[in-house]
PDB file of C-alpha atoms in Angstrom:
ATOM      1  CA  GLY A   1       0.000   0.000   0.000  1.00  0.00           C
ATOM      2  CA  GLN A   2       0.866   3.637  -0.176  1.00  0.00           C
ATOM      3  CA  GLN A   3       3.491   4.858   2.253  1.00  0.00           C
ATOM      4  CA  VAL A   4       4.020   8.428   3.308  1.00  0.00           C
ATOM      5  CA  MET A   5       7.167   9.390   5.157  1.00  0.00           C
ATOM      6  CA  GLN A   6       7.337  12.653   7.048  1.00  0.00           C
ATOM      7  CA  ILE A   7      10.484  14.190   8.508  1.00  0.00           C
ATOM      8  CA  PRO A   8      11.632  15.290  10.963  1.00  0.00           C
ATOM      9  CA  GLN A   9       9.677  13.608  13.732  1.00  0.00           C
ATOM     10  CA  TYR A  10      10.525  16.395  16.180  1.00  0.00           C
ATOM     11  CA  GLN A  11      11.694  19.969  15.770  1.00  0.00           C
ATOM     12  CA  HIS A  12      12.598  22.360  18.545  1.00  0.00           C
ATOM     13  CA  VAL A  13      13.103  26.000  17.563  1.00  0.00           C
ATOM     14  CA  GLN A  14      13.553  29.354  19.206  1.00  0.00           C
ATOM     15  CA  GLU A  15      10.777  31.813  18.575  1.00  0.00           C
ATOM     16  CA  GLY A  16      11.581  33.704  15.404  1.00  0.00           C
ATOM     17  CA  GLU A  17      13.429  30.842  13.720  1.00  0.00           C
ATOM     18  CA  ASP A  18      12.100  29.157  10.603  1.00  0.00           C
ATOM     19  CA  PHE A  19      10.692  25.624  10.457  1.00  0.00           C
ATOM     20  CA  THR A  20      10.213  23.129   7.641  1.00  0.00           C
ATOM     21  CA  THR A  21       8.627  19.696   7.535  1.00  0.00           C
ATOM     22  CA  TYR A  22       8.840  17.364   4.544  1.00  0.00           C
ATOM     23  CA  CYS A  23       6.526  14.699   3.257  1.00  0.00           C
ATOM     24  CA  ASN A  24       7.558  12.010   0.745  1.00  0.00           C
ATOM     25  CA  SER A  25       5.453   9.385  -0.988  1.00  0.00           C
ATOM     26  CA  SER A  26       6.505   6.185  -2.720  1.00  0.00           C
ATOM     27  CA  THR A  27       3.854   6.751  -5.405  1.00  0.00           C
ATOM     28  CA  THR A  28       2.536   9.665  -7.447  1.00  0.00           C
ATOM     29  CA  LEU A  29      -0.207  11.496  -5.594  1.00  0.00           C
ATOM     30  CA  SER A  30      -3.482  13.012  -6.722  1.00  0.00           C
ATOM     31  CA  ASN A  31      -3.377  15.618  -4.006  1.00  0.00           C
ATOM     32  CA  ILE A  32      -1.820  16.289  -0.651  1.00  0.00           C
ATOM     33  CA  GLN A  33      -3.326  17.981   2.366  1.00  0.00           C
ATOM     34  CA  TRP A  34      -1.742  19.523   5.447  1.00  0.00           C
ATOM     35  CA  TYR A  35      -3.202  19.542   8.947  1.00  0.00           C
ATOM     36  CA  LYS A  36      -2.240  21.047  12.291  1.00  0.00           C
ATOM     37  CA  GLN A  37      -3.046  19.444  15.624  1.00  0.00           C
ATOM     38  CA  ARG A  38      -2.624  21.495  18.767  1.00  0.00           C
ATOM     39  CA  PRO A  39      -1.628  19.577  21.927  1.00  0.00           C
ATOM     40  CA  GLY A  40      -4.700  17.736  23.217  1.00  0.00           C
ATOM     41  CA  GLY A  41      -6.729  18.741  20.190  1.00  0.00           C
ATOM     42  CA  HIS A  42      -7.864  17.290  16.917  1.00  0.00           C
ATOM     43  CA  PRO A  43      -6.326  17.762  13.459  1.00  0.00           C
ATOM     44  CA  VAL A  44      -7.458  20.890  11.645  1.00  0.00           C
ATOM     45  CA  PHE A  45      -7.193  21.315   7.899  1.00  0.00           C
ATOM     46  CA  LEU A  46      -4.691  23.886   6.640  1.00  0.00           C
ATOM     47  CA  ILE A  47      -4.555  23.464   2.872  1.00  0.00           C
ATOM     48  CA  GLN A  48      -4.814  21.150  -0.118  1.00  0.00           C
ATOM     49  CA  LEU A  49      -2.346  21.033  -3.021  1.00  0.00           C
ATOM     50  CA  VAL A  50      -3.375  19.472  -6.316  1.00  0.00           C
ATOM     51  CA  LYS A  51      -1.155  20.703  -9.147  1.00  0.00           C
ATOM     52  CA  SER A  52       2.414  19.690  -9.933  1.00  0.00           C
ATOM     53  CA  GLY A  53       4.833  22.346  -8.640  1.00  0.00           C
ATOM     54  CA  GLU A  54       2.062  24.204  -6.822  1.00  0.00           C
ATOM     55  CA  VAL A  55       3.053  26.753  -4.170  1.00  0.00           C
ATOM     56  CA  LYS A  56       0.519  28.280  -1.786  1.00  0.00           C
ATOM     57  CA  LYS A  57       0.998  30.759   1.023  1.00  0.00           C
ATOM     58  CA  GLN A  58      -1.003  31.478   4.141  1.00  0.00           C
ATOM     59  CA  LYS A  59       0.583  34.397   5.991  1.00  0.00           C
ATOM     60  CA  ARG A  60       3.847  32.914   7.391  1.00  0.00           C
ATOM     61  CA  LEU A  61       3.150  29.410   6.048  1.00  0.00           C
ATOM     62  CA  THR A  62       4.337  28.292   2.608  1.00  0.00           C
ATOM     63  CA  PHE A  63       3.231  24.983   1.123  1.00  0.00           C
ATOM     64  CA  GLN A  64       4.851  23.304  -1.892  1.00  0.00           C
ATOM     65  CA  PHE A  65       3.933  20.297  -4.002  1.00  0.00           C
ATOM     66  CA  GLY A  66       6.794  18.698  -5.910  1.00  0.00           C
ATOM     67  CA  GLU A  67       7.009  18.619  -9.689  1.00  0.00           C
ATOM     68  CA  ALA A  68       6.661  14.821  -9.699  1.00  0.00           C
ATOM     69  CA  LYS A  69       3.766  15.002  -7.192  1.00  0.00           C
ATOM     70  CA  LYS A  70       5.604  12.666  -4.838  1.00  0.00           C
ATOM     71  CA  ASN A  71       6.722  15.135  -2.196  1.00  0.00           C
ATOM     72  CA  SER A  72       5.579  18.215  -0.376  1.00  0.00           C
ATOM     73  CA  SER A  73       6.806  20.645   2.232  1.00  0.00           C
ATOM     74  CA  LEU A  74       5.446  23.090   4.772  1.00  0.00           C
ATOM     75  CA  HIS A  75       7.643  26.015   5.726  1.00  0.00           C
ATOM     76  CA  ILE A  76       6.893  28.431   8.567  1.00  0.00           C
ATOM     77  CA  THR A  77       8.774  31.716   8.598  1.00  0.00           C
ATOM     78  CA  ALA A  78       9.607  33.338  11.935  1.00  0.00           C
ATOM     79  CA  THR A  79       7.852  30.876  14.197  1.00  0.00           C
ATOM     80  CA  GLN A  80       5.659  32.049  17.051  1.00  0.00           C
ATOM     81  CA  THR A  81       4.570  30.212  20.189  1.00  0.00           C
ATOM     82  CA  THR A  82       1.132  29.844  18.629  1.00  0.00           C
ATOM     83  CA  ASP A  83       2.690  27.588  15.967  1.00  0.00           C
ATOM     84  CA  VAL A  84       3.258  24.828  18.542  1.00  0.00           C
ATOM     85  CA  GLY A  85       1.660  21.519  17.603  1.00  0.00           C
ATOM     86  CA  THR A  86       1.942  18.524  15.328  1.00  0.00           C
ATOM     87  CA  TYR A  87       1.851  19.025  11.572  1.00  0.00           C
ATOM     88  CA  PHE A  88       0.606  16.177   9.399  1.00  0.00           C
ATOM     89  CA  CYS A  89       0.569  15.658   5.678  1.00  0.00           C
ATOM     90  CA  GLY A  90      -2.215  13.533   4.233  1.00  0.00           C
ATOM     91  CA  ALA A  91      -1.769  11.994   0.806  1.00  0.00           C
ATOM     92  CA  ALA A  92      -4.442  10.787  -1.590  1.00  0.00           C
ATOM     93  CA  GLY A  93      -4.021   8.901  -4.827  1.00  0.00           C
ATOM     94  CA  GLY A  94      -1.632   6.371  -6.281  1.00  0.00           C
ATOM     95  CA  THR A  95      -2.725   2.838  -5.354  1.00  0.00           C
ATOM     96  CA  SER A  96      -4.828   4.046  -2.454  1.00  0.00           C
ATOM     97  CA  TYR A  97      -7.947   5.388  -4.115  1.00  0.00           C
ATOM     98  CA  GLY A  98     -10.487   6.477  -1.563  1.00  0.00           C
ATOM     99  CA  LYS A  99      -7.975   6.637   1.270  1.00  0.00           C
ATOM    100  CA  LEU A 100      -6.125   9.536   2.801  1.00  0.00           C
ATOM    101  CA  THR A 101      -2.825   8.248   4.173  1.00  0.00           C
ATOM    102  CA  PHE A 102      -1.104  10.402   6.769  1.00  0.00           C
ATOM    103  CA  GLY A 103       2.547  10.838   7.509  1.00  0.00           C
ATOM    104  CA  GLN A 104       3.788  10.269  11.051  1.00  0.00           C
ATOM    105  CA  GLY A 105       3.659  13.966  11.786  1.00  0.00           C
ATOM    106  CA  THR A 106       6.242  16.516  12.920  1.00  0.00           C
ATOM    107  CA  ILE A 107       5.976  17.745  16.484  1.00  0.00           C
ATOM    108  CA  LEU A 108       7.008  21.400  16.670  1.00  0.00           C
ATOM    109  CA  THR A 109       7.942  23.072  19.924  1.00  0.00           C
ATOM    110  CA  VAL A 110       8.756  26.771  20.019  1.00  0.00           C
ATOM    111  CA  HIS A 111      10.793  28.217  22.864  1.00  0.00           C
ATOM    112  CA  PRO A 112      10.020  31.870  23.678  1.00  0.00           C
TER     113      PRO A 112
ATOM    114  CA  ASN B   1     -23.864  23.220  12.901  1.00  0.00           C
ATOM    115  CA  ALA B   2     -22.300  20.774  15.314  1.00  0.00           C
ATOM    116  CA  GLY B   3     -19.849  19.415  12.700  1.00  0.00           C
ATOM    117  CA  VAL B   4     -18.511  15.961  13.614  1.00  0.00           C
ATOM    118  CA  THR B   5     -19.612  14.653  16.995  1.00  0.00           C
ATOM    119  CA  GLN B   6     -17.911  11.700  18.662  1.00  0.00           C
ATOM    120  CA  THR B   7     -19.016   9.906  21.792  1.00  0.00           C
ATOM    121  CA  PRO B   8     -17.792   8.950  24.285  1.00  0.00           C
ATOM    122  CA  LYS B   9     -14.780  11.203  24.823  1.00  0.00           C
ATOM    123  CA  PHE B  10     -13.206   8.784  27.282  1.00  0.00           C
ATOM    124  CA  GLN B  11     -13.715   5.054  27.863  1.00  0.00           C
ATOM    125  CA  VAL B  12     -11.982   2.365  29.882  1.00  0.00           C
ATOM    126  CA  LEU B  13     -12.592  -1.244  28.919  1.00  0.00           C
ATOM    127  CA  LYS B  14     -11.427  -4.605  30.142  1.00  0.00           C
ATOM    128  CA  THR B  15      -9.855  -7.039  27.719  1.00  0.00           C
ATOM    129  CA  GLY B  16     -12.545  -8.959  25.856  1.00  0.00           C
ATOM    130  CA  GLN B  17     -15.297  -6.394  26.290  1.00  0.00           C
ATOM    131  CA  SER B  18     -17.036  -4.922  23.277  1.00  0.00           C
ATOM    132  CA  MET B  19     -18.126  -1.368  22.678  1.00  0.00           C
ATOM    133  CA  THR B  20     -19.184   1.081  19.987  1.00  0.00           C
ATOM    134  CA  LEU B  21     -17.702   4.495  19.338  1.00  0.00           C
ATOM    135  CA  GLN B  22     -20.337   6.763  17.870  1.00  0.00           C
ATOM    136  CA  CYS B  23     -19.735   9.311  15.138  1.00  0.00           C
ATOM    137  CA  ALA B  24     -22.300  11.655  13.639  1.00  0.00           C
ATOM    138  CA  GLN B  25     -21.988  14.553  11.224  1.00  0.00           C
ATOM    139  CA  ASP B  26     -24.584  17.114  10.221  1.00  0.00           C
ATOM    140  CA  MET B  27     -22.871  18.485   7.121  1.00  0.00           C
ATOM    141  CA  ASN B  28     -24.368  15.981   4.642  1.00  0.00           C
ATOM    142  CA  HIS B  29     -20.895  14.627   3.922  1.00  0.00           C
ATOM    143  CA  GLU B  30     -20.632  11.504   1.804  1.00  0.00           C
ATOM    144  CA  TYR B  31     -17.171  10.487   2.977  1.00  0.00           C
ATOM    145  CA  MET B  32     -16.569   9.357   6.557  1.00  0.00           C
ATOM    146  CA  SER B  33     -13.604   7.615   8.131  1.00  0.00           C
ATOM    147  CA  TRP B  34     -12.090   6.397  11.370  1.00  0.00           C
ATOM    148  CA  TYR B  35      -8.457   6.882  12.350  1.00  0.00           C
ATOM    149  CA  ARG B  36      -6.482   5.839  15.361  1.00  0.00           C
ATOM    150  CA  GLN B  37      -3.606   7.913  16.662  1.00  0.00           C
ATOM    151  CA  ASP B  38      -0.727   6.408  18.577  1.00  0.00           C
ATOM    152  CA  PRO B  39       2.525   8.141  19.628  1.00  0.00           C
ATOM    153  CA  GLY B  40       5.044   8.160  16.795  1.00  0.00           C
ATOM    154  CA  MET B  41       2.609   6.429  14.410  1.00  0.00           C
ATOM    155  CA  GLY B  42       0.644   9.373  13.127  1.00  0.00           C
ATOM    156  CA  LEU B  43      -2.949   8.830  12.049  1.00  0.00           C
ATOM    157  CA  ARG B  44      -3.732   5.382  10.724  1.00  0.00           C
ATOM    158  CA  LEU B  45      -6.898   4.679   8.767  1.00  0.00           C
ATOM    159  CA  ILE B  46      -9.101   1.937  10.198  1.00  0.00           C
ATOM    160  CA  HIS B  47     -12.199   1.963   7.969  1.00  0.00           C
ATOM    161  CA  TYR B  48     -13.835   4.418   5.635  1.00  0.00           C
ATOM    162  CA  SER B  49     -17.075   4.939   3.776  1.00  0.00           C
ATOM    163  CA  VAL B  50     -17.753   6.822   0.552  1.00  0.00           C
ATOM    164  CA  GLY B  51     -21.514   6.830   1.071  1.00  0.00           C
ATOM    165  CA  ALA B  52     -24.425   5.169   2.856  1.00  0.00           C
ATOM    166  CA  GLY B  53     -24.284   1.404   2.512  1.00  0.00           C
ATOM    167  CA  ILE B  54     -20.631   1.401   1.381  1.00  0.00           C
ATOM    168  CA  THR B  55     -17.668   0.687   3.642  1.00  0.00           C
ATOM    169  CA  ASP B  56     -14.105  -0.416   3.047  1.00  0.00           C
ATOM    170  CA  GLN B  57     -11.002  -1.284   5.011  1.00  0.00           C
ATOM    171  CA  GLY B  58      -8.121   1.022   5.727  1.00  0.00           C
ATOM    172  CA  GLU B  59      -4.605   0.218   6.915  1.00  0.00           C
ATOM    173  CA  VAL B  60      -5.466  -1.319  10.302  1.00  0.00           C
ATOM    174  CA  PRO B  61      -8.983  -2.822  10.148  1.00  0.00           C
ATOM    175  CA  ASN B  62      -8.478  -5.968  12.242  1.00  0.00           C
ATOM    176  CA  GLY B  63     -10.587  -6.059  15.407  1.00  0.00           C
ATOM    177  CA  TYR B  64     -12.950  -3.333  14.216  1.00  0.00           C
ATOM    178  CA  ASN B  65     -16.286  -3.315  12.392  1.00  0.00           C
ATOM    179  CA  VAL B  66     -18.188  -0.445  10.829  1.00  0.00           C
ATOM    180  CA  SER B  67     -21.513   0.121   9.135  1.00  0.00           C
ATOM    181  CA  ARG B  68     -23.037   3.075   7.313  1.00  0.00           C
ATOM    182  CA  SER B  69     -26.803   2.792   7.326  1.00  0.00           C
ATOM    183  CA  THR B  70     -27.324   6.552   7.059  1.00  0.00           C
ATOM    184  CA  THR B  71     -25.326   9.444   5.638  1.00  0.00           C
ATOM    185  CA  GLU B  72     -25.031  11.002   9.083  1.00  0.00           C
ATOM    186  CA  ASP B  73     -23.756   8.120  11.226  1.00  0.00           C
ATOM    187  CA  PHE B  74     -20.645   5.951  11.081  1.00  0.00           C
ATOM    188  CA  PRO B  75     -20.194   3.893  14.259  1.00  0.00           C
ATOM    189  CA  LEU B  76     -17.002   1.956  14.989  1.00  0.00           C
ATOM    190  CA  ARG B  77     -17.409  -1.339  16.844  1.00  0.00           C
ATOM    191  CA  LEU B  78     -14.701  -3.070  18.847  1.00  0.00           C
ATOM    192  CA  LEU B  79     -15.703  -6.705  18.931  1.00  0.00           C
ATOM    193  CA  SER B  80     -13.401  -7.990  21.678  1.00  0.00           C
ATOM    194  CA  ALA B  81     -11.152  -5.254  23.041  1.00  0.00           C
ATOM    195  CA  ALA B  82      -7.423  -5.880  23.393  1.00  0.00           C
ATOM    196  CA  PRO B  83      -4.744  -3.747  25.101  1.00  0.00           C
ATOM    197  CA  SER B  84      -3.266  -3.056  21.628  1.00  0.00           C
ATOM    198  CA  GLN B  85      -6.434  -1.105  20.868  1.00  0.00           C
ATOM    199  CA  THR B  86      -5.612   1.471  23.541  1.00  0.00           C
ATOM    200  CA  SER B  87      -5.462   4.633  21.479  1.00  0.00           C
ATOM    201  CA  VAL B  88      -7.096   7.912  20.591  1.00  0.00           C
ATOM    202  CA  TYR B  89      -9.737   7.464  17.905  1.00  0.00           C
ATOM    203  CA  PHE B  90     -10.795  10.181  15.501  1.00  0.00           C
ATOM    204  CA  CYS B  91     -13.763  10.214  13.212  1.00  0.00           C
ATOM    205  CA  ALA B  92     -13.484  12.459  10.164  1.00  0.00           C
ATOM    206  CA  SER B  93     -15.769  13.419   7.313  1.00  0.00           C
ATOM    207  CA  SER B  94     -15.534  15.204   4.003  1.00  0.00           C
ATOM    208  CA  LEU B  95     -17.925  16.275   1.275  1.00  0.00           C
ATOM    209  CA  ASP B  96     -16.056  13.762  -0.830  1.00  0.00           C
ATOM    210  CA  LEU B  97     -12.446  12.603  -0.664  1.00  0.00           C
ATOM    211  CA  TRP B  98     -11.356  14.708  -3.606  1.00  0.00           C
ATOM    212  CA  ALA B  99     -13.003  17.881  -2.277  1.00  0.00           C
ATOM    213  CA  GLY B 100     -10.355  18.116   0.365  1.00  0.00           C
ATOM    214  CA  GLU B 101     -10.667  19.179   3.992  1.00  0.00           C
ATOM    215  CA  LEU B 102     -11.375  16.368   6.354  1.00  0.00           C
ATOM    216  CA  PHE B 103     -13.367  17.621   9.338  1.00  0.00           C
ATOM    217  CA  PHE B 104     -12.296  15.783  12.461  1.00  0.00           C
ATOM    218  CA  GLY B 105     -14.242  15.079  15.613  1.00  0.00           C
ATOM    219  CA  GLU B 106     -12.693  15.895  18.970  1.00  0.00           C
ATOM    220  CA  GLY B 107     -11.519  12.337  19.507  1.00  0.00           C
ATOM    221  CA  SER B 108     -12.282   9.435  21.820  1.00  0.00           C
ATOM    222  CA  ARG B 109      -9.576   8.240  24.204  1.00  0.00           C
ATOM    223  CA  LEU B 110      -9.890   4.501  24.784  1.00  0.00           C
ATOM    224  CA  THR B 111      -7.944   2.515  27.364  1.00  0.00           C
ATOM    225  CA  VAL B 112      -8.108  -1.277  27.390  1.00  0.00           C
ATOM    226  CA  LEU B 113      -6.871  -2.914  30.574  1.00  0.00           C
TER     227      LEU B 113
END
């Protein structure tokens, strides 16, 4: 079945530093979604990427979908304490029609 | 709109007991799914449904049953609970899988002793 690898598993940053998490799939994807889960909370949708090479921005967050549609990244510029949480990528497509497969998640801690 | 409602929020079971986690959504979503979340494992898909009367297995379906008799409800049944099923369970729904944005419930924390 489809596998989605997400790195790093943990990231500790000082407030103001940048942060990036990467998601890689073994198969070509139809789309990829990103979610944020605050500690003790539930995952909340951030964005969906569909097109090869697509780049989308939400304030300090930049999302990219690779040209081959097998990888994606989420970059946060100048982290704030409100960015704390776990970031997940969810991949759809390839051999897993009808399923959204999540990466293991990256746990971000931000030190003030 | 309540969104996706899961009950119960917390449950403790003994090995061998059975129980049902309830999930209901009021957004008229066709797609519904159940995930379990364990430390370091991310979110793993248990079962999903693309519409009433249709269900299919995800990555980790063993020990769980689902049914989808209505668009609104998607209960998850544990037939004979095992300690390995101790986890946080999330129900999620979407208009359809390709429309993006899974809406998650608040989660159900299950402990099996």
